[in-house]
Short mmCIF file of C-alpha atoms in Angstrom, two decimals:
data_model
loop_
_atom_site.label_atom_id
_atom_site.label_comp_id
_atom_site.label_asym_id
_atom_site.label_seq_id
_atom_site.Cartn_x
_atom_site.Cartn_y
_atom_site.Cartn_z
CA UNK A 10 -47.38 51.52 141.25
CA UNK A 11 -44.33 50.02 142.96
CA UNK A 12 -40.98 50.93 141.41
CA UNK A 13 -37.65 49.12 141.71
CA UNK A 14 -34.16 49.27 140.25
CA UNK A 15 -33.57 47.52 136.95
CA UNK A 16 -30.72 45.04 137.39
CA UNK A 17 -29.49 45.91 133.91
CA UNK A 18 -29.20 49.71 134.00
CA UNK A 19 -30.27 50.74 137.54
CA UNK A 20 -33.09 52.96 136.27
CA UNK A 21 -36.28 52.99 138.34
CA UNK A 22 -38.94 50.89 136.59
CA UNK A 23 -42.30 49.27 137.30
CA UNK A 24 -42.59 47.05 134.18
CA UNK A 25 -41.57 43.36 133.95
CA UNK A 26 -39.10 44.29 131.19
CA UNK A 27 -37.02 47.47 131.45
CA UNK A 28 -38.11 50.03 128.83
CA UNK A 29 -34.63 51.61 128.97
CA UNK A 30 -32.34 48.61 128.40
CA UNK A 31 -34.64 45.63 127.78
CA UNK A 32 -33.38 43.69 130.80
CA UNK A 33 -36.01 41.43 132.45
CA UNK A 34 -36.98 42.43 135.99
CA UNK A 35 -36.29 38.94 137.34
CA UNK A 36 -32.87 38.64 135.67
CA UNK A 37 -30.18 36.62 137.44
CA UNK A 38 -26.40 36.26 137.27
CA UNK A 39 -24.49 33.01 136.75
CA UNK A 40 -23.67 30.95 139.89
CA UNK A 41 -20.01 32.06 139.93
CA UNK A 42 -21.11 35.72 139.95
CA UNK A 43 -22.59 37.83 142.74
CA UNK A 44 -26.36 37.33 143.08
CA UNK A 45 -28.32 40.32 141.77
CA UNK A 46 -29.68 42.41 144.61
CA UNK A 47 -26.60 41.89 146.79
CA UNK A 48 -25.73 45.03 148.77
CA UNK A 49 -21.99 45.55 149.21
CA UNK A 50 -20.60 47.58 152.08
CA UNK A 51 -24.12 48.67 153.02
CA UNK A 52 -23.96 51.01 150.02
CA UNK A 53 -23.79 49.39 146.57
CA UNK A 54 -26.84 47.58 145.19
CA UNK A 55 -25.49 45.04 142.68
CA UNK A 56 -27.08 44.28 139.32
CA UNK A 57 -26.03 42.18 136.37
CA UNK A 58 -22.46 41.21 135.53
CA UNK A 59 -21.29 43.13 132.46
CA UNK A 60 -17.71 41.93 131.98
CA UNK A 61 -15.35 39.17 133.02
CA UNK A 62 -11.58 38.92 132.69
CA UNK A 63 -9.18 36.29 134.01
CA UNK A 64 -8.95 37.93 137.43
CA UNK A 65 -12.05 40.10 137.86
CA UNK A 66 -15.80 40.40 137.39
CA UNK A 67 -17.49 43.73 136.72
CA UNK A 68 -21.08 44.54 137.68
CA UNK A 69 -23.41 47.46 137.16
CA UNK A 70 -24.50 48.76 140.56
CA UNK A 71 -26.30 51.63 142.28
CA UNK A 72 -24.53 53.81 144.83
CA UNK A 73 -27.22 54.39 147.45
CA UNK A 74 -25.15 57.10 149.16
CA UNK A 75 -24.53 59.19 146.04
CA UNK A 76 -27.71 58.17 144.17
CA UNK A 77 -25.98 57.25 140.93
CA UNK A 78 -25.07 54.23 138.82
CA UNK A 79 -21.52 52.90 139.14
CA UNK A 80 -19.48 49.90 138.07
CA UNK A 81 -18.11 47.48 140.65
CA UNK A 82 -15.00 45.43 139.88
CA UNK A 83 -14.57 42.31 142.03
CA UNK A 84 -11.34 40.36 142.35
CA UNK A 85 -12.38 36.90 141.20
CA UNK A 86 -9.80 34.76 139.37
CA UNK A 87 -12.03 32.07 137.92
CA UNK A 88 -9.27 29.45 137.81
CA UNK A 89 -8.29 30.00 141.45
CA UNK A 90 -11.58 30.67 143.26
CA UNK A 91 -15.16 29.55 143.76
CA UNK A 92 -18.25 31.14 145.28
CA UNK A 93 -20.81 30.30 147.94
CA UNK A 94 -23.55 32.91 147.75
CA UNK A 95 -21.70 36.24 147.90
CA UNK A 96 -18.63 34.76 149.62
CA UNK A 97 -15.53 34.08 147.51
CA UNK A 98 -13.53 30.97 148.42
CA UNK A 99 -9.84 30.59 147.48
CA UNK A 100 -9.30 27.52 145.33
CA UNK A 101 -5.54 27.68 144.69
CA UNK A 102 -2.40 29.14 146.23
CA UNK A 103 -2.22 31.74 143.47
CA UNK A 104 -5.40 33.35 144.83
CA UNK A 105 -3.70 35.04 147.79
CA UNK A 106 -0.85 36.49 145.70
CA UNK A 107 -3.30 37.89 143.18
CA UNK A 108 -5.52 39.24 145.96
CA UNK A 109 -2.61 41.17 147.48
CA UNK A 110 -1.78 42.73 144.10
CA UNK A 111 -5.42 43.68 143.58
CA UNK A 112 -5.65 45.12 147.09
CA UNK A 113 -2.58 47.27 146.56
CA UNK A 114 -3.91 48.51 143.22
CA UNK A 115 -7.32 49.32 144.74
CA UNK A 116 -5.74 51.30 147.58
CA UNK A 117 -3.57 53.26 145.14
CA UNK A 118 -6.44 54.07 142.80
CA UNK A 119 -8.80 55.17 145.57
CA UNK A 120 -6.20 57.01 147.65
CA UNK A 121 -4.51 59.19 145.02
CA UNK A 122 -6.46 62.11 143.56
CA UNK A 123 -4.72 62.00 140.15
CA UNK A 124 -5.03 58.22 139.81
CA UNK A 125 -8.65 58.39 140.91
CA UNK A 126 -9.36 60.98 138.22
CA UNK A 127 -7.63 58.97 135.48
CA UNK A 128 -9.21 55.64 136.40
CA UNK A 129 -12.63 56.91 137.51
CA UNK A 130 -12.24 55.12 140.86
CA UNK A 131 -14.54 56.41 143.60
CA UNK A 132 -14.12 53.76 146.32
CA UNK A 133 -12.26 50.59 147.30
CA UNK A 134 -13.21 48.16 150.05
CA UNK A 135 -13.00 44.53 151.20
CA UNK A 136 -15.78 42.10 152.03
CA UNK A 137 -16.84 38.53 151.16
CA UNK A 138 -13.19 37.41 151.23
CA UNK A 139 -12.19 39.62 148.31
CA UNK A 140 -11.56 43.22 147.18
CA UNK A 141 -13.90 45.56 145.31
CA UNK A 142 -13.28 48.74 143.32
CA UNK A 143 -16.17 51.13 142.60
CA UNK A 144 -15.83 53.24 139.46
CA UNK A 145 -17.83 55.95 137.74
CA UNK A 146 -19.98 54.51 134.96
CA UNK A 147 -19.20 56.19 131.65
CA UNK A 148 -22.01 55.52 129.22
CA UNK A 149 -21.31 55.02 125.54
CA UNK A 150 -19.79 52.41 123.22
CA UNK A 151 -16.57 50.66 124.19
CA UNK A 152 -13.61 50.60 121.83
CA UNK A 153 -14.69 47.40 120.08
CA UNK A 154 -18.19 48.73 119.54
CA UNK A 155 -16.84 52.08 118.33
CA UNK A 156 -14.59 50.39 115.78
CA UNK A 157 -17.51 48.28 114.58
CA UNK A 158 -19.62 51.43 114.19
CA UNK A 159 -16.85 52.93 112.05
CA UNK A 160 -16.97 50.01 109.64
CA UNK A 161 -14.47 47.73 111.37
CA UNK A 162 -11.36 49.91 111.04
CA UNK A 163 -10.00 53.34 112.00
CA UNK A 164 -7.76 55.53 109.89
CA UNK A 165 -4.22 56.20 111.25
CA UNK A 166 -4.99 59.76 112.40
CA UNK A 167 -8.03 58.74 114.44
CA UNK A 168 -6.19 55.72 115.85
CA UNK A 169 -3.35 57.95 117.09
CA UNK A 170 -5.81 60.45 118.58
CA UNK A 171 -7.59 57.75 120.59
CA UNK A 172 -4.53 55.81 121.69
CA UNK A 173 -2.53 58.85 122.79
CA UNK A 174 -5.14 59.37 125.51
CA UNK A 175 -5.25 55.68 126.41
CA UNK A 176 -1.46 55.35 126.59
CA UNK A 177 -1.14 58.53 128.66
CA UNK A 178 -3.70 57.24 131.18
CA UNK A 179 -2.06 53.80 131.42
CA UNK A 180 1.39 55.46 131.78
CA UNK A 181 0.08 57.43 134.77
CA UNK A 182 -1.06 54.18 136.39
CA UNK A 183 2.22 52.39 135.67
CA UNK A 184 4.29 55.24 137.08
CA UNK A 185 2.49 54.75 140.37
CA UNK A 186 3.20 51.01 140.40
CA UNK A 187 -0.27 49.95 139.25
CA UNK A 188 -0.46 47.21 136.63
CA UNK A 189 -3.53 47.41 134.38
CA UNK A 190 -5.13 44.01 134.99
CA UNK A 191 -8.22 44.71 132.94
CA UNK A 192 -6.61 43.80 129.61
CA UNK A 193 -7.92 40.41 128.53
CA UNK A 194 -5.24 37.73 128.39
CA UNK A 195 -6.32 36.75 124.89
CA UNK A 196 -4.98 40.16 123.76
CA UNK A 197 -1.48 39.84 125.27
CA UNK A 198 1.73 38.53 123.69
CA UNK A 199 5.14 38.52 125.35
CA UNK A 200 8.34 40.09 124.03
CA UNK A 201 11.68 41.13 125.51
CA UNK A 202 12.41 44.47 123.78
CA UNK A 203 15.88 43.09 123.01
CA UNK A 204 18.63 44.13 122.84
CA UNK A 205 17.57 46.83 125.33
CA UNK A 206 15.83 46.95 128.74
CA UNK A 207 16.81 43.59 130.19
CA UNK A 208 14.38 42.50 132.91
CA UNK A 209 15.40 42.10 136.53
CA UNK A 210 17.81 40.66 137.64
CA UNK A 211 19.66 41.34 134.36
CA UNK A 212 19.53 45.15 134.28
CA UNK A 213 22.53 46.69 132.52
CA UNK A 214 23.19 43.59 130.42
CA UNK A 215 22.28 42.91 126.81
CA UNK A 216 18.76 41.60 126.45
CA UNK A 217 17.85 38.56 124.36
CA UNK A 218 14.80 36.31 123.74
CA UNK A 219 16.14 33.80 126.27
CA UNK A 220 14.94 36.12 129.02
CA UNK A 221 11.32 35.94 127.87
CA UNK A 222 10.54 33.66 130.79
CA UNK A 223 10.89 36.65 133.13
CA UNK A 224 8.00 38.35 131.33
CA UNK A 225 5.88 35.23 131.81
CA UNK A 226 6.78 35.04 135.51
CA UNK A 227 5.83 38.66 136.13
CA UNK A 228 2.55 38.40 134.23
CA UNK A 229 1.71 35.22 136.17
CA UNK A 230 2.36 37.07 139.43
CA UNK A 231 0.12 39.99 138.41
CA UNK A 232 -2.72 37.75 137.19
CA UNK A 233 -2.53 35.15 139.94
CA UNK A 234 -2.03 32.30 137.46
CA UNK A 235 0.69 29.70 136.99
CA UNK A 236 3.63 30.44 134.70
CA UNK A 237 2.68 27.40 132.63
CA UNK A 238 -0.82 28.77 132.02
CA UNK A 239 0.57 32.17 131.00
CA UNK A 240 3.00 30.48 128.61
CA UNK A 241 0.21 28.43 127.04
CA UNK A 242 -2.17 31.39 126.58
CA UNK A 243 0.40 33.86 125.23
CA UNK A 244 1.85 31.24 122.87
CA UNK A 245 -1.61 30.64 121.41
CA UNK A 246 -2.08 34.42 121.12
CA UNK A 247 1.17 34.72 119.18
CA UNK A 248 0.19 31.93 116.82
CA UNK A 249 -3.15 33.59 116.18
CA UNK A 250 -1.64 37.04 115.69
CA UNK A 251 0.92 35.83 113.16
CA UNK A 252 -1.38 33.16 111.67
CA UNK A 253 1.01 30.37 112.54
CA UNK A 254 -0.15 26.76 112.43
CA UNK A 255 2.98 25.18 113.92
CA UNK A 256 2.77 23.07 117.07
#
């Protein structure tokens, strides 16, 4: 009986529905995502899309060189790009700035042994007009799922235990100049840390909320979005966080 890779979990199957993950054999991705079955770099067999942020898509894939499942992150800012088949087409000026940031991050993660270990990065490459990062696939529940399994909340001791590891890993990335772009924008609010740590070009001077615009400018640069869009999104996040109904 002929066997083939399940697009959902990359296990070898022969059934019309995967017995391991329940994904249908003929499953497809949305038009703005890579078509299932695409082979990247002559090595990575792409399956279904499993996550999407403002500047990237993540797919499950199979590394045909190493014979293992991996995750592939693709630079794809939905508000500044479009797709024709596998090819990504820039749709706004912000695309190129974001692409350069993503390229630099990919090269750092793949080229440094410590960063590669922390991030799980195994490869970085360019094709289809964009940049890809291949990462080890760690199976298990994500943080949201884990919290749900624990009844919707964690006690302070467990929260500190988990976040110490997360913060340490992110700190290692930041010290190298990498900005963690995988945090969803709907989870970010802006603040100035006043009266300390004034942003550039105000270093050494007292900080104040009037310099908040520098945070928005930097985040816009990292995400490849306009400052106005960052201001709108983070303002809505702040309203939601503090349960504010003001306009």
